[in-house]
Short mmCIF file of C-alpha atoms in Angstrom, two decimals:
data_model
loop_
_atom_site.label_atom_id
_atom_site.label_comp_id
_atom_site.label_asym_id
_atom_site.label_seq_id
_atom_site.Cartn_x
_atom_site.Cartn_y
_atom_site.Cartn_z
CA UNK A 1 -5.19 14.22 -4.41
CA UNK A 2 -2.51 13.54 -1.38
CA UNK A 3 -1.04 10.47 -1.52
CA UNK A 4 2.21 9.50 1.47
CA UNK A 5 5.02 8.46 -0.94
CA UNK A 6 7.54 7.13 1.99
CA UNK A 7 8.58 8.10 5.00
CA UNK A 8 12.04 9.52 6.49
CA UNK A 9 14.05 7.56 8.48
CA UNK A 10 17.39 8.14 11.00
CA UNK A 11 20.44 10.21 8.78
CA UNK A 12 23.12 8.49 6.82
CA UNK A 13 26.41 9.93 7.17
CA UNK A 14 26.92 13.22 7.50
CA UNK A 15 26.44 15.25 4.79
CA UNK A 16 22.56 15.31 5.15
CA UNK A 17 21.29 12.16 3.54
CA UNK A 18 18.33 10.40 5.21
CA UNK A 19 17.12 6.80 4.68
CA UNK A 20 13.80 6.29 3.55
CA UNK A 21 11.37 3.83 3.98
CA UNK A 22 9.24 3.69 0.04
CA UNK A 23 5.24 3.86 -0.09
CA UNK A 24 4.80 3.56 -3.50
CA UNK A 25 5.16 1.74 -6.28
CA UNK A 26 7.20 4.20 -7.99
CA UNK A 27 9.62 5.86 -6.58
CA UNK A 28 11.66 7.22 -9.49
CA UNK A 29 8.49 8.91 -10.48
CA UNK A 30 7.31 10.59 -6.82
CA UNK A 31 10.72 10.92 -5.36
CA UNK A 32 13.34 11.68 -8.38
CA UNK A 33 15.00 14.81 -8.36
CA UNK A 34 13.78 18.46 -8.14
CA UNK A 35 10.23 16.82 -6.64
CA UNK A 36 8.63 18.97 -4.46
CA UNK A 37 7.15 16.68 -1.82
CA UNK A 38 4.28 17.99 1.39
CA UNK A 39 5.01 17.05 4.74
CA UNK A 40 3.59 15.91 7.57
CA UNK A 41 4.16 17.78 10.18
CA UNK A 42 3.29 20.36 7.75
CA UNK A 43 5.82 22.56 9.29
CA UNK A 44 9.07 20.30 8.20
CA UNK A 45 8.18 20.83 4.59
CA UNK A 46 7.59 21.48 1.70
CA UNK A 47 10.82 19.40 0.45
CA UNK A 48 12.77 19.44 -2.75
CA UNK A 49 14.58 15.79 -3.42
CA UNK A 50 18.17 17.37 -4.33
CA UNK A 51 19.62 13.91 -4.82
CA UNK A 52 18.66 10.18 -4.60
CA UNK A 53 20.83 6.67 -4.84
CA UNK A 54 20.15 3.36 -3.23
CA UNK A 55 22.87 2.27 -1.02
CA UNK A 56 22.61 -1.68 0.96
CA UNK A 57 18.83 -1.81 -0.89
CA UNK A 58 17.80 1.11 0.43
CA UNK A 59 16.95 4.35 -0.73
CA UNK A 60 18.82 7.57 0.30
CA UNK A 61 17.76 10.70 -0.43
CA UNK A 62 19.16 14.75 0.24
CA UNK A 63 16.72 17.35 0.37
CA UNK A 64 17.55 20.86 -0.71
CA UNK A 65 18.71 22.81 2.75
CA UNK A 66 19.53 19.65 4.13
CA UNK A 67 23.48 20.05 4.25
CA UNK A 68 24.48 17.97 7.48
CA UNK A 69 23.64 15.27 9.99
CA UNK A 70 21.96 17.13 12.56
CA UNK A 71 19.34 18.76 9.54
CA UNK A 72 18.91 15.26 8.39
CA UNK A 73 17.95 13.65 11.86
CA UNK A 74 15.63 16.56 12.88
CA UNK A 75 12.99 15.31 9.44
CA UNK A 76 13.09 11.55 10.85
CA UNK A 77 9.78 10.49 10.77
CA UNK A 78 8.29 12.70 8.70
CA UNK A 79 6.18 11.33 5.60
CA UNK A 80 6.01 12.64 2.46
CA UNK A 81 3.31 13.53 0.34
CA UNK A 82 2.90 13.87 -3.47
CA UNK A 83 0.41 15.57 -5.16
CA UNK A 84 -1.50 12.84 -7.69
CA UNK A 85 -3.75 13.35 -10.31
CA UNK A 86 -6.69 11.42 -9.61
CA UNK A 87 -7.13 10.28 -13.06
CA UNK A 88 -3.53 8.87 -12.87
CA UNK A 89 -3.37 4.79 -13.82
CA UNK A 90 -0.35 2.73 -13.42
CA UNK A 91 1.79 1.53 -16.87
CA UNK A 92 0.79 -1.70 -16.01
CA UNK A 93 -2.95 -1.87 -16.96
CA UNK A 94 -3.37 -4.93 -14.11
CA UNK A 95 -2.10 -2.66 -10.96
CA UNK A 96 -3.78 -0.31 -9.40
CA UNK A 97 -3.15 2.97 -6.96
CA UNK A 98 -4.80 2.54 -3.27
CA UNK A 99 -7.24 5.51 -3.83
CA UNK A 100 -8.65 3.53 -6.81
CA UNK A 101 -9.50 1.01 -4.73
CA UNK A 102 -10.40 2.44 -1.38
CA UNK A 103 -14.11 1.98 -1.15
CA UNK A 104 -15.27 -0.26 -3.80
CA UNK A 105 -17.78 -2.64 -3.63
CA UNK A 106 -16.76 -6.14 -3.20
CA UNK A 107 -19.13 -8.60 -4.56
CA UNK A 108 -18.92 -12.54 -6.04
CA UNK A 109 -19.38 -13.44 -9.35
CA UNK A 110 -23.37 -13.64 -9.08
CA UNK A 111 -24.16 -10.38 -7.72
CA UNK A 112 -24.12 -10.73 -4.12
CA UNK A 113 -22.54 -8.08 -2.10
CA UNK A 114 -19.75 -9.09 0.11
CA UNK A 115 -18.91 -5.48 1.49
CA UNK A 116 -17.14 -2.71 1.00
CA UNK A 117 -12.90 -2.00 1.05
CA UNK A 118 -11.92 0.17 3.63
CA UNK A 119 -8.21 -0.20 4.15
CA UNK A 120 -5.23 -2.35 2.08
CA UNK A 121 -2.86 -3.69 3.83
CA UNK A 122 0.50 -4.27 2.18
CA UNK A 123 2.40 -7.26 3.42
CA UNK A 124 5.34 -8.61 1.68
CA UNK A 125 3.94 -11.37 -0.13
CA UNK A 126 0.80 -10.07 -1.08
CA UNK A 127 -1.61 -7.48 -0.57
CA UNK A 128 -4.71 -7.55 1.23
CA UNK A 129 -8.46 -5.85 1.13
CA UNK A 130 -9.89 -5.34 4.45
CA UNK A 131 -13.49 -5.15 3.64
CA UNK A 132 -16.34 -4.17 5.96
CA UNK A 133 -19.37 -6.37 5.68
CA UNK A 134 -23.02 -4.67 5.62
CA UNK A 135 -22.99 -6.15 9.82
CA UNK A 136 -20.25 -4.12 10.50
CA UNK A 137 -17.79 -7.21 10.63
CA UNK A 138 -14.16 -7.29 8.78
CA UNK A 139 -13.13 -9.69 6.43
CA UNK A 140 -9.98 -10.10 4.84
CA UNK A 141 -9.60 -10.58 0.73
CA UNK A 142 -5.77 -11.46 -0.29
CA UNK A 143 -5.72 -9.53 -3.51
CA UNK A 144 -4.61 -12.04 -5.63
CA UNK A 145 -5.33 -13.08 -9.05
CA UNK A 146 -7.31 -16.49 -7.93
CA UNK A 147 -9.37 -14.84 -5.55
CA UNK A 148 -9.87 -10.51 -7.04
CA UNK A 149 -11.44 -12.07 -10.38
CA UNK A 150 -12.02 -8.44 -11.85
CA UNK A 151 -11.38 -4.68 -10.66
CA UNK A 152 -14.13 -2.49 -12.51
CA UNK A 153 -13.20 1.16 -11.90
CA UNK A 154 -16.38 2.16 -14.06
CA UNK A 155 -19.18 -0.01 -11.52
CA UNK A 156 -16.55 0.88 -9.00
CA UNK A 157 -17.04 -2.73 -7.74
CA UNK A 158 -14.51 -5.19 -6.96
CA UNK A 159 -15.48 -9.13 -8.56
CA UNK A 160 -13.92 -12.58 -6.02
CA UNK A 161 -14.49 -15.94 -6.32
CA UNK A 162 -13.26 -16.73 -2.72
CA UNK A 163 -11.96 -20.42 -1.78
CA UNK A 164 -14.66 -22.11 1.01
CA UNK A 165 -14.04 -20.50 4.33
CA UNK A 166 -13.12 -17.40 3.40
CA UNK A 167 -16.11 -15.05 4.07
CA UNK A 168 -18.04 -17.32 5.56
CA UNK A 169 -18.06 -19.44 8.81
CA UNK A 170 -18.05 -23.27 7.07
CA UNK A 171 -14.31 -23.31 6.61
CA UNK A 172 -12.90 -26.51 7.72
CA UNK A 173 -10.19 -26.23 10.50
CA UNK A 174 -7.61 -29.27 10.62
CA UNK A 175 -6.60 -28.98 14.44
CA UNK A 176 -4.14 -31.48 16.36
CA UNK A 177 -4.77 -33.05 19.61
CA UNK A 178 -3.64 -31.29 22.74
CA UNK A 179 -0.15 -32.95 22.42
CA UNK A 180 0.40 -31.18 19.17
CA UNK A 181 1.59 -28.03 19.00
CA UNK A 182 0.50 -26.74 15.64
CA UNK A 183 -2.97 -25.84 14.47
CA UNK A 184 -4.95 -25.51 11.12
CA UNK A 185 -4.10 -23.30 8.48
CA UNK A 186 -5.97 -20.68 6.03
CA UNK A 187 -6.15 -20.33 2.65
CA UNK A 188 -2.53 -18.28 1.68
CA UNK A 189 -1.92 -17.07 -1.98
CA UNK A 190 1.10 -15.59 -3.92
CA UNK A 191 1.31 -11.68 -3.87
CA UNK A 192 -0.27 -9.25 -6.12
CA UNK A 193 1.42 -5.80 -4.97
CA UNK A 194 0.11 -3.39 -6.95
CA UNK A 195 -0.52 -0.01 -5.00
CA UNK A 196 1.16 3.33 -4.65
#
Protein backbone atom coordinates (compact mmCIF):
# COMPACT_ATOMS: atom_id res chain seq x y z
CA UNK A 1 0.00 0.00 0.00
CA UNK A 2 0.94 3.87 -1.00
CA UNK A 3 0.92 6.00 1.66
CA UNK A 4 2.23 10.29 0.99
CA UNK A 5 4.97 10.56 3.68
CA UNK A 6 5.53 14.57 3.23
CA UNK A 7 5.80 16.78 0.75
CA UNK A 8 8.80 18.97 -0.79
CA UNK A 9 8.99 22.36 -0.24
CA UNK A 10 11.20 25.61 -1.80
CA UNK A 11 15.39 24.66 -1.59
CA UNK A 12 17.57 25.50 1.33
CA UNK A 13 20.82 26.79 0.45
CA UNK A 14 22.54 25.72 -2.21
CA UNK A 15 23.91 22.59 -2.15
CA UNK A 16 20.56 20.77 -2.95
CA UNK A 17 18.70 20.47 0.30
CA UNK A 18 14.90 20.95 0.19
CA UNK A 19 12.53 21.65 3.13
CA UNK A 20 9.90 19.36 3.77
CA UNK A 21 6.68 19.56 5.05
CA UNK A 22 6.16 15.73 7.33
CA UNK A 23 2.91 13.47 6.72
CA UNK A 24 3.56 10.97 9.02
CA UNK A 25 4.04 10.07 12.20
CA UNK A 26 7.37 8.76 11.66
CA UNK A 27 9.63 10.22 9.84
CA UNK A 28 12.91 8.60 10.88
CA UNK A 29 11.29 5.43 9.76
CA UNK A 30 9.78 6.59 6.02
CA UNK A 31 12.29 9.25 5.33
CA UNK A 32 15.83 8.13 6.99
CA UNK A 33 18.55 7.52 4.80
CA UNK A 34 19.00 5.29 1.69
CA UNK A 35 14.81 5.28 1.52
CA UNK A 36 13.65 4.95 -1.71
CA UNK A 37 10.54 7.12 -1.80
CA UNK A 38 7.60 7.26 -5.20
CA UNK A 39 6.69 10.46 -6.47
CA UNK A 40 4.06 12.25 -7.55
CA UNK A 41 4.45 13.50 -10.54
CA UNK A 42 5.63 10.10 -11.13
CA UNK A 43 8.17 11.47 -13.43
CA UNK A 44 10.31 13.47 -10.56
CA UNK A 45 11.00 10.21 -8.85
CA UNK A 46 11.76 7.55 -7.63
CA UNK A 47 14.01 9.35 -4.80
CA UNK A 48 16.75 8.10 -2.56
CA UNK A 49 16.95 10.32 0.91
CA UNK A 50 20.94 10.80 0.76
CA UNK A 51 20.86 12.87 3.93
CA UNK A 52 18.39 14.30 6.53
CA UNK A 53 18.81 16.95 9.68
CA UNK A 54 16.29 19.30 11.13
CA UNK A 55 17.37 22.81 10.97
CA UNK A 56 14.80 25.95 12.74
CA UNK A 57 12.19 22.73 13.47
CA UNK A 58 12.13 21.73 10.25
CA UNK A 59 13.18 18.92 8.37
CA UNK A 60 15.77 19.08 5.50
CA UNK A 61 16.45 16.52 3.40
CA UNK A 62 19.12 15.80 0.07
CA UNK A 63 18.13 13.37 -2.36
CA UNK A 64 20.68 11.37 -4.27
CA UNK A 65 21.31 13.49 -7.77
CA UNK A 66 20.20 16.40 -6.08
CA UNK A 67 23.64 18.36 -5.92
CA UNK A 68 22.51 22.16 -6.19
CA UNK A 69 19.82 24.77 -5.80
CA UNK A 70 18.33 24.82 -9.06
CA UNK A 71 17.83 20.53 -8.80
CA UNK A 72 16.38 21.17 -5.45
CA UNK A 73 13.72 23.89 -6.50
CA UNK A 74 12.66 22.00 -9.70
CA UNK A 75 11.07 18.79 -6.96
CA UNK A 76 9.07 21.63 -4.93
CA UNK A 77 5.88 20.35 -4.52
CA UNK A 78 6.26 17.04 -5.14
CA UNK A 79 4.96 14.40 -2.44
CA UNK A 80 6.42 11.48 -1.51
CA UNK A 81 5.24 8.14 -1.25
CA UNK A 82 6.33 5.08 0.80
CA UNK A 83 5.53 1.77 0.20
CA UNK A 84 3.62 0.29 3.62
CA UNK A 85 2.83 -2.98 4.55
CA UNK A 86 -0.69 -3.12 5.19
CA UNK A 87 -0.38 -5.23 8.16
CA UNK A 88 1.98 -2.54 9.62
CA UNK A 89 0.70 -1.18 13.38
CA UNK A 90 2.23 1.67 15.13
CA UNK A 91 4.69 0.93 18.50
CA UNK A 92 2.18 2.56 20.31
CA UNK A 93 -0.71 0.00 20.51
CA UNK A 94 -3.32 3.25 21.04
CA UNK A 95 -2.35 5.06 17.51
CA UNK A 96 -3.30 4.16 14.49
CA UNK A 97 -2.20 4.65 10.53
CA UNK A 98 -5.01 6.59 8.34
CA UNK A 99 -5.61 3.50 6.06
CA UNK A 100 -6.63 1.60 9.25
CA UNK A 101 -9.12 3.83 9.77
CA UNK A 102 -10.40 5.03 6.46
CA UNK A 103 -13.79 3.47 6.15
CA UNK A 104 -14.82 2.06 9.37
CA UNK A 105 -17.99 2.00 10.75
CA UNK A 106 -18.77 4.50 13.32
CA UNK A 107 -21.34 3.48 15.73
CA UNK A 108 -22.34 4.43 19.71
CA UNK A 109 -21.99 2.28 22.41
CA UNK A 110 -25.52 0.48 21.84
CA UNK A 111 -25.26 -0.53 18.37
CA UNK A 112 -26.59 2.19 16.41
CA UNK A 113 -24.82 3.18 13.33
CA UNK A 114 -23.64 6.69 13.11
CA UNK A 115 -21.88 6.38 9.59
CA UNK A 116 -19.05 5.64 8.01
CA UNK A 117 -15.20 7.56 8.02
CA UNK A 118 -14.33 8.86 4.87
CA UNK A 119 -11.54 11.35 5.35
CA UNK A 120 -9.25 12.47 8.70
CA UNK A 121 -8.42 15.58 8.97
CA UNK A 122 -5.29 16.46 10.91
CA UNK A 123 -5.38 19.76 12.70
CA UNK A 124 -2.89 20.71 15.23
CA UNK A 125 -4.62 20.02 18.29
CA UNK A 126 -6.39 17.08 17.45
CA UNK A 127 -7.49 14.95 14.80
CA UNK A 128 -10.73 14.63 13.31
CA UNK A 129 -13.13 11.78 11.55
CA UNK A 130 -15.23 13.13 8.89
CA UNK A 131 -17.91 10.58 8.74
CA UNK A 132 -20.67 10.26 6.15
CA UNK A 133 -24.06 9.52 7.60
CA UNK A 134 -26.38 6.75 5.82
CA UNK A 135 -28.40 10.44 4.35
CA UNK A 136 -25.47 11.38 2.75
CA UNK A 137 -24.75 14.24 5.39
CA UNK A 138 -21.11 14.87 7.10
CA UNK A 139 -20.47 14.90 10.55
CA UNK A 140 -17.46 15.63 12.30
CA UNK A 141 -15.96 13.15 15.27
CA UNK A 142 -12.77 14.86 17.12
CA UNK A 143 -10.83 11.70 17.65
CA UNK A 144 -10.24 11.98 21.05
CA UNK A 145 -10.14 9.68 23.89
CA UNK A 146 -13.62 11.07 25.54
CA UNK A 147 -15.46 10.88 22.50
CA UNK A 148 -13.54 7.50 20.03
CA UNK A 149 -14.39 5.06 23.09
CA UNK A 150 -12.84 1.99 21.14
CA UNK A 151 -11.11 1.37 17.59
CA UNK A 152 -11.87 -2.42 16.68
CA UNK A 153 -9.74 -3.25 13.61
CA UNK A 154 -11.26 -6.91 13.75
CA UNK A 155 -15.40 -5.55 13.45
CA UNK A 156 -13.66 -2.82 11.56
CA UNK A 157 -16.03 -0.47 13.48
CA UNK A 158 -15.20 2.58 15.25
CA UNK A 159 -17.15 2.83 19.14
CA UNK A 160 -18.16 7.08 20.43
CA UNK A 161 -19.97 8.18 23.12
CA UNK A 162 -20.48 11.74 21.65
CA UNK A 163 -21.27 14.84 24.09
CA UNK A 164 -25.20 16.20 23.28
CA UNK A 165 -25.11 18.10 20.05
CA UNK A 166 -22.72 16.45 18.37
CA UNK A 167 -24.46 14.23 15.74
CA UNK A 168 -27.55 15.35 16.28
CA UNK A 169 -29.55 18.65 15.89
CA UNK A 170 -30.59 19.25 19.92
CA UNK A 171 -27.31 20.91 20.75
CA UNK A 172 -27.85 23.96 22.72
CA UNK A 173 -26.39 27.21 21.15
CA UNK A 174 -25.55 30.10 23.77
CA UNK A 175 -25.87 33.18 21.31
CA UNK A 176 -25.51 37.02 22.37
CA UNK A 177 -27.80 39.73 21.46
CA UNK A 178 -27.16 41.68 18.32
CA UNK A 179 -24.83 44.09 20.28
CA UNK A 180 -22.52 41.23 21.01
CA UNK A 181 -20.13 40.24 18.87
CA UNK A 182 -19.36 36.68 19.81
CA UNK A 183 -21.50 33.61 19.37
CA UNK A 184 -21.89 30.04 20.93
CA UNK A 185 -19.35 27.57 21.00
CA UNK A 186 -18.98 23.62 20.25
CA UNK A 187 -17.84 20.97 22.06
CA UNK A 188 -13.61 21.21 21.59
CA UNK A 189 -11.35 18.37 23.01
CA UNK A 190 -7.53 17.88 23.51
CA UNK A 191 -5.71 16.16 20.50
CA UNK A 192 -5.25 12.58 19.81
CA UNK A 193 -2.75 12.63 16.68
CA UNK A 194 -2.16 9.40 15.87
CA UNK A 195 -1.92 8.83 11.97
CA UNK A 196 0.80 8.37 9.41
Amino acid sequence: MQLVVARIGRAHGIKGEVTVEVRTDEPELRLGPGAVLATEPASTGPLTVETGRVHSGRLLLRFAGVGDRTAAEALRNTLLIAEVDPQDMPEDPDEYYDHQLMDLDVVLADGTEVGRITEITHLPSQDLFIVERPDGTEVMIPFVEEIVTEIDLVEQRAVIDPPPGLIDDNAVVAAGSDDDEGAGTGPDGAGKGESS
